mmCIF file of N, CA and C in Angstrom:
data_model
loop_
_atom_site.group_PDB
_atom_site.id
_atom_site.type_symbol
_atom_site.label_atom_id
_atom_site.label_comp_id
_atom_site.label_asym_id
_atom_site.label_seq_id
_atom_site.Cartn_x
_atom_site.Cartn_y
_atom_site.Cartn_z
ATOM 1 N N MET Z 11 -12.569 -18.849 17.367
ATOM 2 C CA MET Z 11 -11.731 -18.162 16.411
ATOM 3 C C MET Z 11 -10.909 -17.096 17.153
ATOM 4 N N THR Z 12 -9.623 -17.031 16.839
ATOM 5 C CA THR Z 12 -8.742 -16.049 17.446
ATOM 6 C C THR Z 12 -8.782 -14.765 16.633
ATOM 7 N N ARG Z 13 -8.891 -13.666 17.325
ATOM 8 C CA ARG Z 13 -8.910 -12.367 16.652
ATOM 9 C C ARG Z 13 -7.515 -11.765 16.708
ATOM 10 N N THR Z 14 -6.992 -11.367 15.575
ATOM 11 C CA THR Z 14 -5.663 -10.793 15.503
ATOM 12 C C THR Z 14 -5.658 -9.413 16.135
ATOM 13 N N ARG Z 15 -4.703 -9.199 16.999
ATOM 14 C CA ARG Z 15 -4.543 -7.873 17.615
ATOM 15 C C ARG Z 15 -3.760 -6.982 16.649
ATOM 16 N N LEU Z 16 -4.277 -5.804 16.411
ATOM 17 C CA LEU Z 16 -3.646 -4.896 15.462
ATOM 18 C C LEU Z 16 -2.893 -3.764 16.130
ATOM 19 N N LYS Z 17 -3.076 -3.598 17.421
ATOM 20 C CA LYS Z 17 -2.377 -2.522 18.128
ATOM 21 C C LYS Z 17 -0.868 -2.691 17.959
ATOM 22 N N ASP Z 18 -0.241 -1.627 17.517
ATOM 23 C CA ASP Z 18 1.203 -1.550 17.313
ATOM 24 C C ASP Z 18 1.727 -2.417 16.164
ATOM 25 N N LYS Z 19 0.853 -3.012 15.377
ATOM 26 C CA LYS Z 19 1.309 -3.748 14.195
ATOM 27 C C LYS Z 19 1.764 -2.734 13.153
ATOM 28 N N ARG Z 20 2.804 -3.083 12.411
ATOM 29 C CA ARG Z 20 3.373 -2.210 11.381
ATOM 30 C C ARG Z 20 2.866 -2.696 10.027
ATOM 31 N N ILE Z 21 2.039 -1.850 9.400
ATOM 32 C CA ILE Z 21 1.314 -2.274 8.205
ATOM 33 C C ILE Z 21 1.570 -1.323 7.040
ATOM 34 N N LEU Z 22 1.833 -1.896 5.883
ATOM 35 C CA LEU Z 22 2.011 -1.159 4.637
ATOM 36 C C LEU Z 22 0.757 -1.356 3.793
ATOM 37 N N ILE Z 23 0.135 -0.233 3.368
ATOM 38 C CA ILE Z 23 -1.092 -0.284 2.571
ATOM 39 C C ILE Z 23 -0.876 0.473 1.262
ATOM 40 N N THR Z 24 -1.113 -0.211 0.143
ATOM 41 C CA THR Z 24 -1.065 0.474 -1.146
ATOM 42 C C THR Z 24 -2.478 0.886 -1.546
ATOM 43 N N GLY Z 25 -2.565 1.875 -2.406
ATOM 44 C CA GLY Z 25 -3.876 2.340 -2.872
ATOM 45 C C GLY Z 25 -4.649 3.063 -1.784
ATOM 46 N N ALA Z 26 -3.930 3.786 -0.921
ATOM 47 C CA ALA Z 26 -4.552 4.402 0.253
ATOM 48 C C ALA Z 26 -5.210 5.754 -0.029
ATOM 49 N N SER Z 27 -5.202 6.210 -1.262
ATOM 50 C CA SER Z 27 -5.718 7.552 -1.530
ATOM 51 C C SER Z 27 -7.237 7.646 -1.521
ATOM 52 N N HIS Z 28 -7.921 6.527 -1.773
ATOM 53 C CA HIS Z 28 -9.385 6.576 -1.761
ATOM 54 C C HIS Z 28 -9.952 5.161 -1.696
ATOM 55 N N GLY Z 29 -11.247 5.072 -1.576
ATOM 56 C CA GLY Z 29 -11.943 3.789 -1.630
ATOM 57 C C GLY Z 29 -11.542 2.811 -0.542
ATOM 58 N N ILE Z 30 -11.383 1.552 -0.942
ATOM 59 C CA ILE Z 30 -11.087 0.484 0.001
ATOM 60 C C ILE Z 30 -9.764 0.733 0.730
ATOM 61 N N GLY Z 31 -8.753 1.181 0.010
ATOM 62 C CA GLY Z 31 -7.455 1.438 0.639
ATOM 63 C C GLY Z 31 -7.531 2.502 1.710
ATOM 64 N N GLN Z 32 -8.217 3.585 1.421
ATOM 65 C CA GLN Z 32 -8.352 4.673 2.391
ATOM 66 C C GLN Z 32 -9.146 4.209 3.616
ATOM 67 N N GLN Z 33 -10.249 3.526 3.397
ATOM 68 C CA GLN Z 33 -11.065 3.048 4.520
ATOM 69 C C GLN Z 33 -10.324 1.997 5.346
ATOM 70 N N THR Z 34 -9.545 1.161 4.679
ATOM 71 C CA THR Z 34 -8.737 0.179 5.397
ATOM 72 C C THR Z 34 -7.728 0.877 6.291
ATOM 73 N N ALA Z 35 -7.086 1.912 5.774
ATOM 74 C CA ALA Z 35 -6.120 2.674 6.569
ATOM 75 C C ALA Z 35 -6.779 3.293 7.794
ATOM 76 N N VAL Z 36 -7.927 3.892 7.610
ATOM 77 C CA VAL Z 36 -8.640 4.525 8.728
ATOM 78 C C VAL Z 36 -9.009 3.485 9.786
ATOM 79 N N LEU Z 37 -9.537 2.352 9.350
ATOM 80 C CA LEU Z 37 -9.956 1.312 10.292
ATOM 81 C C LEU Z 37 -8.768 0.692 11.017
ATOM 82 N N LEU Z 38 -7.675 0.434 10.311
ATOM 83 C CA LEU Z 38 -6.493 -0.140 10.961
ATOM 84 C C LEU Z 38 -5.863 0.840 11.947
ATOM 85 N N ALA Z 39 -5.834 2.115 11.566
ATOM 86 C CA ALA Z 39 -5.294 3.132 12.476
ATOM 87 C C ALA Z 39 -6.152 3.232 13.734
ATOM 88 N N ALA Z 40 -7.464 3.129 13.567
ATOM 89 C CA ALA Z 40 -8.369 3.188 14.720
ATOM 90 C C ALA Z 40 -8.149 2.012 15.671
ATOM 91 N N ARG Z 41 -7.628 0.904 15.138
ATOM 92 C CA ARG Z 41 -7.341 -0.271 15.970
ATOM 93 C C ARG Z 41 -5.919 -0.243 16.520
ATOM 94 N N GLY Z 42 -5.192 0.870 16.282
ATOM 95 C CA GLY Z 42 -3.879 1.048 16.884
ATOM 96 C C GLY Z 42 -2.699 0.641 16.036
ATOM 97 N N ALA Z 43 -2.920 0.349 14.763
ATOM 98 C CA ALA Z 43 -1.818 -0.041 13.885
ATOM 99 C C ALA Z 43 -1.002 1.185 13.486
ATOM 100 N N GLN Z 44 0.274 0.948 13.236
ATOM 101 C CA GLN Z 44 1.172 1.964 12.694
ATOM 102 C C GLN Z 44 1.236 1.709 11.194
ATOM 103 N N LEU Z 45 1.045 2.738 10.379
ATOM 104 C CA LEU Z 45 0.868 2.544 8.946
ATOM 105 C C LEU Z 45 1.897 3.274 8.098
ATOM 106 N N THR Z 46 2.232 2.667 6.974
ATOM 107 C CA THR Z 46 2.831 3.370 5.850
ATOM 108 C C THR Z 46 1.780 3.293 4.756
ATOM 109 N N ILE Z 47 1.330 4.454 4.293
ATOM 110 C CA ILE Z 47 0.263 4.524 3.300
ATOM 111 C C ILE Z 47 0.856 4.985 1.968
ATOM 112 N N VAL Z 48 0.521 4.257 0.909
ATOM 113 C CA VAL Z 48 1.103 4.496 -0.404
ATOM 114 C C VAL Z 48 0.021 4.875 -1.399
ATOM 115 N N ALA Z 49 0.284 5.922 -2.174
ATOM 116 C CA ALA Z 49 -0.594 6.348 -3.259
ATOM 117 C C ALA Z 49 0.176 7.334 -4.131
ATOM 118 N N ARG Z 50 -0.429 7.718 -5.242
ATOM 119 C CA ARG Z 50 0.221 8.675 -6.154
ATOM 120 C C ARG Z 50 0.043 10.117 -5.729
ATOM 121 N N SER Z 51 -1.009 10.425 -5.011
ATOM 122 C CA SER Z 51 -1.336 11.809 -4.691
ATOM 123 C C SER Z 51 -0.773 12.233 -3.336
ATOM 124 N N SER Z 52 0.194 13.132 -3.363
ATOM 125 C CA SER Z 52 0.782 13.616 -2.108
ATOM 126 C C SER Z 52 -0.240 14.400 -1.290
ATOM 127 N N ASN Z 53 -1.114 15.147 -1.959
ATOM 128 C CA ASN Z 53 -2.108 15.932 -1.232
ATOM 129 C C ASN Z 53 -3.089 15.046 -0.473
ATOM 130 N N VAL Z 54 -3.580 13.999 -1.129
ATOM 131 C CA VAL Z 54 -4.533 13.090 -0.487
ATOM 132 C C VAL Z 54 -3.853 12.335 0.648
ATOM 133 N N LEU Z 55 -2.615 11.893 0.426
ATOM 134 C CA LEU Z 55 -1.885 11.195 1.492
ATOM 135 C C LEU Z 55 -1.636 12.101 2.689
ATOM 136 N N ALA Z 56 -1.298 13.359 2.428
ATOM 137 C CA ALA Z 56 -1.075 14.305 3.524
ATOM 138 C C ALA Z 56 -2.358 14.507 4.322
ATOM 139 N N GLU Z 57 -3.467 14.630 3.628
ATOM 140 C CA GLU Z 57 -4.758 14.801 4.303
ATOM 141 C C GLU Z 57 -5.120 13.562 5.123
ATOM 142 N N LEU Z 58 -4.930 12.384 4.546
ATOM 143 C CA LEU Z 58 -5.230 11.143 5.257
ATOM 144 C C LEU Z 58 -4.314 10.981 6.469
ATOM 145 N N SER Z 59 -3.041 11.281 6.314
ATOM 146 C CA SER Z 59 -2.098 11.212 7.444
ATOM 147 C C SER Z 59 -2.520 12.150 8.558
ATOM 148 N N HIS Z 60 -2.935 13.348 8.168
ATOM 149 C CA HIS Z 60 -3.397 14.329 9.149
ATOM 150 C C HIS Z 60 -4.639 13.819 9.893
ATOM 151 N N ASP Z 61 -5.598 13.282 9.151
ATOM 152 C CA ASP Z 61 -6.820 12.756 9.768
ATOM 153 C C ASP Z 61 -6.503 11.609 10.726
ATOM 154 N N ILE Z 62 -5.591 10.748 10.325
ATOM 155 C CA ILE Z 62 -5.195 9.625 11.181
ATOM 156 C C ILE Z 62 -4.506 10.145 12.442
ATOM 157 N N ALA Z 63 -3.634 11.131 12.288
ATOM 158 C CA ALA Z 63 -2.950 11.713 13.448
ATOM 159 C C ALA Z 63 -3.942 12.392 14.387
ATOM 160 N N GLN Z 64 -4.928 13.094 13.835
ATOM 161 C CA GLN Z 64 -5.960 13.749 14.650
ATOM 162 C C GLN Z 64 -6.752 12.730 15.465
ATOM 163 N N ALA Z 65 -6.880 11.526 14.923
ATOM 164 C CA ALA Z 65 -7.617 10.463 15.615
ATOM 165 C C ALA Z 65 -6.706 9.673 16.566
ATOM 166 N N GLY Z 66 -5.442 10.099 16.672
ATOM 167 C CA GLY Z 66 -4.515 9.451 17.593
ATOM 168 C C GLY Z 66 -3.665 8.366 16.973
ATOM 169 N N GLY Z 67 -3.731 8.197 15.656
ATOM 170 C CA GLY Z 67 -2.960 7.164 14.981
ATOM 171 C C GLY Z 67 -1.678 7.707 14.388
ATOM 172 N N LYS Z 68 -0.953 6.833 13.722
ATOM 173 C CA LYS Z 68 0.318 7.212 13.122
ATOM 174 C C LYS Z 68 0.388 6.634 11.716
ATOM 175 N N ALA Z 69 0.619 7.504 10.722
ATOM 176 C CA ALA Z 69 0.732 7.068 9.337
ATOM 177 C C ALA Z 69 1.856 7.828 8.642
ATOM 178 N N TYR Z 70 2.678 7.087 7.945
ATOM 179 C CA TYR Z 70 3.754 7.665 7.148
ATOM 180 C C TYR Z 70 3.320 7.658 5.696
ATOM 181 N N PRO Z 71 3.194 8.830 5.068
ATOM 182 C CA PRO Z 71 2.793 8.871 3.661
ATOM 183 C C PRO Z 71 3.978 8.578 2.743
ATOM 184 N N LEU Z 72 3.747 7.768 1.740
ATOM 185 C CA LEU Z 72 4.776 7.448 0.766
ATOM 186 C C LEU Z 72 4.171 7.589 -0.628
ATOM 187 N N VAL Z 73 4.611 8.597 -1.344
ATOM 188 C CA VAL Z 73 4.114 8.844 -2.691
ATOM 189 C C VAL Z 73 4.858 7.932 -3.660
ATOM 190 N N ALA Z 74 4.103 7.122 -4.388
ATOM 191 C CA ALA Z 74 4.685 6.225 -5.391
ATOM 192 C C ALA Z 74 3.629 5.891 -6.428
ATOM 193 N N ASP Z 75 4.060 5.792 -7.660
ATOM 194 C CA ASP Z 75 3.197 5.375 -8.762
ATOM 195 C C ASP Z 75 3.497 3.908 -9.049
ATOM 196 N N LEU Z 76 2.643 3.021 -8.602
ATOM 197 C CA LEU Z 76 2.896 1.595 -8.721
ATOM 198 C C LEU Z 76 2.800 1.070 -10.142
ATOM 199 N N THR Z 77 2.371 1.918 -11.088
ATOM 200 C CA THR Z 77 2.398 1.506 -12.490
ATOM 201 C C THR Z 77 3.816 1.585 -13.046
ATOM 202 N N ASP Z 78 4.700 2.271 -12.338
ATOM 203 C CA ASP Z 78 6.083 2.465 -12.756
ATOM 204 C C ASP Z 78 6.986 1.520 -11.957
ATOM 205 N N ALA Z 79 7.662 0.611 -12.641
ATOM 206 C CA ALA Z 79 8.508 -0.386 -11.974
ATOM 207 C C ALA Z 79 9.550 0.266 -11.076
ATOM 208 N N ARG Z 80 10.113 1.390 -11.482
ATOM 209 C CA ARG Z 80 11.129 2.058 -10.661
ATOM 210 C C ARG Z 80 10.545 2.584 -9.365
ATOM 211 N N SER Z 81 9.285 3.021 -9.408
ATOM 212 C CA SER Z 81 8.636 3.530 -8.193
ATOM 213 C C SER Z 81 8.363 2.432 -7.178
ATOM 214 N N ARG Z 82 8.197 1.201 -7.656
ATOM 215 C CA ARG Z 82 7.906 0.081 -6.750
ATOM 216 C C ARG Z 82 9.134 -0.346 -5.959
ATOM 217 N N THR Z 83 10.305 -0.097 -6.524
ATOM 218 C CA THR Z 83 11.549 -0.516 -5.883
ATOM 219 C C THR Z 83 11.758 0.242 -4.576
ATOM 220 N N GLY Z 84 11.992 -0.490 -3.519
ATOM 221 C CA GLY Z 84 12.333 0.126 -2.244
ATOM 222 C C GLY Z 84 11.173 0.519 -1.358
ATOM 223 N N ILE Z 85 9.930 0.295 -1.792
ATOM 224 C CA ILE Z 85 8.779 0.693 -0.972
ATOM 225 C C ILE Z 85 8.784 -0.043 0.360
ATOM 226 N N VAL Z 86 8.990 -1.346 0.317
ATOM 227 C CA VAL Z 86 9.008 -2.122 1.564
ATOM 228 C C VAL Z 86 10.172 -1.664 2.444
ATOM 229 N N ASP Z 87 11.333 -1.438 1.841
ATOM 230 C CA ASP Z 87 12.493 -0.987 2.619
ATOM 231 C C ASP Z 87 12.218 0.340 3.322
ATOM 232 N N ARG Z 88 11.574 1.276 2.623
ATOM 233 C CA ARG Z 88 11.266 2.569 3.246
ATOM 234 C C ARG Z 88 10.251 2.422 4.366
ATOM 235 N N ALA Z 89 9.265 1.564 4.170
ATOM 236 C CA ALA Z 89 8.280 1.326 5.229
ATOM 237 C C ALA Z 89 8.955 0.729 6.456
ATOM 238 N N VAL Z 90 9.848 -0.229 6.240
ATOM 239 C CA VAL Z 90 10.579 -0.861 7.349
ATOM 240 C C VAL Z 90 11.442 0.171 8.067
ATOM 241 N N GLU Z 91 12.095 1.015 7.300
ATOM 242 C CA GLU Z 91 12.943 2.057 7.886
ATOM 243 C C GLU Z 91 12.112 2.985 8.772
ATOM 244 N N TRP Z 92 10.958 3.421 8.294
ATOM 245 C CA TRP Z 92 10.112 4.339 9.055
ATOM 246 C C TRP Z 92 9.478 3.687 10.277
ATOM 247 N N MET Z 93 9.036 2.431 10.111
ATOM 248 C CA MET Z 93 8.264 1.799 11.185
ATOM 249 C C MET Z 93 9.087 0.846 12.047
ATOM 250 N N GLY Z 94 10.324 0.563 11.643
ATOM 251 C CA GLY Z 94 11.148 -0.342 12.416
ATOM 252 C C GLY Z 94 10.860 -1.806 12.161
ATOM 253 N N GLY Z 95 10.156 -2.122 11.101
ATOM 254 C CA GLY Z 95 9.813 -3.498 10.750
ATOM 255 C C GLY Z 95 8.518 -3.509 9.967
ATOM 256 N N LEU Z 96 8.047 -4.701 9.656
ATOM 257 C CA LEU Z 96 6.803 -4.852 8.908
ATOM 258 C C LEU Z 96 6.106 -6.126 9.368
ATOM 259 N N ASP Z 97 4.824 -5.989 9.682
ATOM 260 C CA ASP Z 97 4.034 -7.127 10.132
ATOM 261 C C ASP Z 97 2.979 -7.560 9.119
ATOM 262 N N LEU Z 98 2.579 -6.654 8.236
ATOM 263 C CA LEU Z 98 1.499 -6.966 7.304
ATOM 264 C C LEU Z 98 1.589 -6.066 6.081
ATOM 265 N N LEU Z 99 1.344 -6.646 4.918
ATOM 266 C CA LEU Z 99 1.237 -5.895 3.666
ATOM 267 C C LEU Z 99 -0.190 -6.029 3.167
ATOM 268 N N VAL Z 100 -0.811 -4.892 2.846
ATOM 269 C CA VAL Z 100 -2.165 -4.888 2.300
ATOM 270 C C VAL Z 100 -2.084 -4.269 0.899
ATOM 271 N N ASN Z 101 -2.135 -5.125 -0.129
ATOM 272 C CA ASN Z 101 -2.082 -4.688 -1.524
ATOM 273 C C ASN Z 101 -3.491 -4.343 -1.990
ATOM 274 N N VAL Z 102 -3.812 -3.059 -2.043
ATOM 275 C CA VAL Z 102 -5.139 -2.634 -2.465
ATOM 276 C C VAL Z 102 -5.095 -1.916 -3.813
ATOM 277 N N ALA Z 103 -3.987 -1.284 -4.131
ATOM 278 C CA ALA Z 103 -3.901 -0.505 -5.371
ATOM 279 C C ALA Z 103 -4.278 -1.361 -6.566
ATOM 280 N N GLY Z 104 -5.074 -0.805 -7.443
ATOM 281 C CA GLY Z 104 -5.470 -1.515 -8.645
ATOM 282 C C GLY Z 104 -6.302 -0.615 -9.534
ATOM 283 N N HIS Z 105 -6.506 -1.086 -10.742
ATOM 284 C CA HIS Z 105 -7.275 -0.303 -11.707
ATOM 285 C C HIS Z 105 -7.971 -1.267 -12.659
ATOM 286 N N SER Z 106 -9.128 -0.850 -13.116
ATOM 287 C CA SER Z 106 -9.866 -1.633 -14.092
ATOM 288 C C SER Z 106 -10.288 -0.707 -15.227
ATOM 289 N N PRO Z 107 -10.088 -1.138 -16.470
ATOM 290 C CA PRO Z 107 -10.498 -0.283 -17.587
ATOM 291 C C PRO Z 107 -12.024 -0.195 -17.665
ATOM 292 N N PHE Z 108 -12.499 0.907 -18.214
ATOM 293 C CA PHE Z 108 -13.945 1.127 -18.310
ATOM 294 C C PHE Z 108 -14.461 1.057 -19.731
ATOM 295 N N GLY Z 109 -13.605 0.716 -20.670
ATOM 296 C CA GLY Z 109 -14.034 0.622 -22.060
ATOM 297 C C GLY Z 109 -13.938 -0.800 -22.569
ATOM 298 N N PRO Z 110 -14.223 -0.984 -23.837
ATOM 299 C CA PRO Z 110 -14.135 -2.319 -24.428
ATOM 300 C C PRO Z 110 -12.688 -2.815 -24.439
ATOM 301 N N PHE Z 111 -12.505 -4.082 -24.143
ATOM 302 C CA PHE Z 111 -11.175 -4.670 -24.073
ATOM 303 C C PHE Z 111 -10.404 -4.482 -25.374
ATOM 304 N N GLU Z 112 -11.066 -4.683 -26.481
ATOM 305 C CA GLU Z 112 -10.367 -4.600 -27.766
ATOM 306 C C GLU Z 112 -9.883 -3.185 -28.086
ATOM 307 N N ALA Z 113 -10.383 -2.195 -27.362
ATOM 308 C CA ALA Z 113 -9.949 -0.818 -27.580
ATOM 309 C C ALA Z 113 -8.711 -0.453 -26.753
ATOM 310 N N GLU Z 114 -8.332 -1.334 -25.814
ATOM 311 C CA GLU Z 114 -7.157 -1.057 -24.977
ATOM 312 C C GLU Z 114 -5.888 -1.107 -25.817
ATOM 313 N N THR Z 115 -5.027 -0.137 -25.619
ATOM 314 C CA THR Z 115 -3.741 -0.130 -26.322
ATOM 315 C C THR Z 115 -2.758 -1.038 -25.579
ATOM 316 N N ASP Z 116 -1.675 -1.379 -26.241
ATOM 317 C CA ASP Z 116 -0.635 -2.172 -25.585
ATOM 318 C C ASP Z 116 -0.092 -1.446 -24.357
ATOM 319 N N ALA Z 117 0.087 -0.146 -24.465
ATOM 320 C CA ALA Z 117 0.595 0.631 -23.328
ATOM 321 C C ALA Z 117 -0.378 0.569 -22.150
ATOM 322 N N GLU Z 118 -1.679 0.664 -22.428
ATOM 323 C CA GLU Z 118 -2.673 0.585 -21.357
ATOM 324 C C GLU Z 118 -2.676 -0.803 -20.712
ATOM 325 N N LEU Z 119 -2.542 -1.843 -21.517
ATOM 326 C CA LEU Z 119 -2.491 -3.204 -20.981
ATOM 327 C C LEU Z 119 -1.245 -3.406 -20.125
ATOM 328 N N GLU Z 120 -0.112 -2.875 -20.566
ATOM 329 C CA GLU Z 120 1.121 -2.981 -19.782
ATOM 330 C C GLU Z 120 0.982 -2.254 -18.448
ATOM 331 N N THR Z 121 0.321 -1.116 -18.454
ATOM 332 C CA THR Z 121 0.083 -0.383 -17.210
ATOM 333 C C THR Z 121 -0.801 -1.192 -16.270
ATOM 334 N N LEU Z 122 -1.867 -1.790 -16.812
ATOM 335 C CA LEU Z 122 -2.767 -2.609 -15.993
ATOM 336 C C LEU Z 122 -2.047 -3.801 -15.376
ATOM 337 N N VAL Z 123 -1.251 -4.488 -16.179
ATOM 338 C CA VAL Z 123 -0.518 -5.644 -15.670
ATOM 339 C C VAL Z 123 0.508 -5.198 -14.630
ATOM 340 N N GLY Z 124 1.163 -4.088 -14.880
ATOM 341 C CA GLY Z 124 2.129 -3.573 -13.916
ATOM 342 C C GLY Z 124 1.493 -3.277 -12.573
ATOM 343 N N LEU Z 125 0.352 -2.621 -12.591
ATOM 344 C CA LEU Z 125 -0.322 -2.226 -11.358
ATOM 345 C C LEU Z 125 -1.047 -3.389 -10.684
ATOM 346 N N ASN Z 126 -1.782 -4.164 -11.466
ATOM 347 C CA ASN Z 126 -2.655 -5.195 -10.886
ATOM 348 C C ASN Z 126 -1.971 -6.531 -10.632
ATOM 349 N N VAL Z 127 -0.859 -6.795 -11.326
ATOM 350 C CA VAL Z 127 -0.195 -8.093 -11.179
ATOM 351 C C VAL Z 127 1.231 -7.939 -10.643
ATOM 352 N N LEU Z 128 2.072 -7.215 -11.385
ATOM 353 C CA LEU Z 128 3.474 -7.129 -10.996
ATOM 354 C C LEU Z 128 3.688 -6.404 -9.671
ATOM 355 N N ALA Z 129 3.024 -5.277 -9.478
ATOM 356 C CA ALA Z 129 3.227 -4.519 -8.232
ATOM 357 C C ALA Z 129 2.904 -5.357 -6.994
ATOM 358 N N PRO Z 130 1.730 -5.991 -6.907
ATOM 359 C CA PRO Z 130 1.463 -6.799 -5.712
ATOM 360 C C PRO Z 130 2.435 -7.962 -5.549
ATOM 361 N N MET Z 131 2.834 -8.567 -6.672
ATOM 362 C CA MET Z 131 3.770 -9.692 -6.579
ATOM 363 C C MET Z 131 5.140 -9.223 -6.102
ATOM 364 N N GLN Z 132 5.636 -8.118 -6.650
ATOM 365 C CA GLN Z 132 6.946 -7.623 -6.262
ATOM 366 C C GLN Z 132 6.953 -7.129 -4.812
ATOM 367 N N LEU Z 133 5.898 -6.429 -4.417
ATOM 368 C CA LEU Z 133 5.827 -5.970 -3.031
ATOM 369 C C LEU Z 133 5.683 -7.146 -2.069
ATOM 370 N N SER Z 134 4.911 -8.145 -2.466
ATOM 371 C CA SER Z 134 4.753 -9.339 -1.624
ATOM 372 C C SER Z 134 6.078 -10.079 -1.476
ATOM 373 N N ARG Z 135 6.819 -10.194 -2.556
ATOM 374 C CA ARG Z 135 8.131 -10.856 -2.495
ATOM 375 C C ARG Z 135 9.062 -10.113 -1.533
ATOM 376 N N ALA Z 136 9.085 -8.788 -1.631
ATOM 377 C CA ALA Z 136 9.926 -8.000 -0.729
ATOM 378 C C ALA Z 136 9.446 -8.125 0.718
ATOM 379 N N ALA Z 137 8.130 -8.167 0.907
ATOM 380 C CA ALA Z 137 7.576 -8.305 2.263
ATOM 381 C C ALA Z 137 7.921 -9.660 2.863
ATOM 382 N N VAL Z 138 7.830 -10.731 2.052
ATOM 383 C CA VAL Z 138 8.167 -12.070 2.550
ATOM 384 C C VAL Z 138 9.621 -12.115 3.002
ATOM 385 N N LYS Z 139 10.525 -11.518 2.221
ATOM 386 C CA LYS Z 139 11.932 -11.448 2.634
ATOM 387 C C LYS Z 139 12.066 -10.747 3.972
ATOM 388 N N GLN Z 140 11.315 -9.654 4.141
ATOM 389 C CA GLN Z 140 11.362 -8.918 5.408
ATOM 390 C C GLN Z 140 10.796 -9.760 6.547
ATOM 391 N N PHE Z 141 9.664 -10.414 6.309
ATOM 392 C CA PHE Z 141 9.055 -11.252 7.347
ATOM 393 C C PHE Z 141 10.035 -12.344 7.780
ATOM 394 N N LYS Z 142 10.704 -12.966 6.838
ATOM 395 C CA LYS Z 142 11.663 -14.026 7.168
ATOM 396 C C LYS Z 142 12.828 -13.470 7.982
ATOM 397 N N SER Z 143 13.295 -12.283 7.617
ATOM 398 C CA SER Z 143 14.417 -11.692 8.354
ATOM 399 C C SER Z 143 14.014 -11.324 9.781
ATOM 400 N N GLN Z 144 12.736 -11.098 9.999
ATOM 401 C CA GLN Z 144 12.239 -10.771 11.341
ATOM 402 C C GLN Z 144 11.889 -12.031 12.133
ATOM 403 N N GLY Z 145 11.947 -13.173 11.458
ATOM 404 C CA GLY Z 145 11.632 -14.431 12.133
ATOM 405 C C GLY Z 145 10.165 -14.710 12.185
#
């Protein structure tokens, strides 16, 4: 089995503020990847960027609310601009309701679909266009 080299790879990670996204960012940075990290919290992103820089890595924080369609527009373009290209997209951002399904409002369902379905699909579509343009 061939192991993918991550040193100097340009990677965009959503949901980087905590949990799997944050740990993925730390691990990829430790392997030498250059990152654009996306989350809603500027404070958490700043702290994570600082920690990555202290460990010798490089991360560009990008504050965006992926539940908002307007916020999703241009994320890949900004990552490409900062990193000079894109080699990998890691869609981690997501949310799961903690109450009974029948109690969810239409607005809550639209937010869930926006974050869990539309955001990864739209970002993936933009990433594929970028990958093709890079050959």
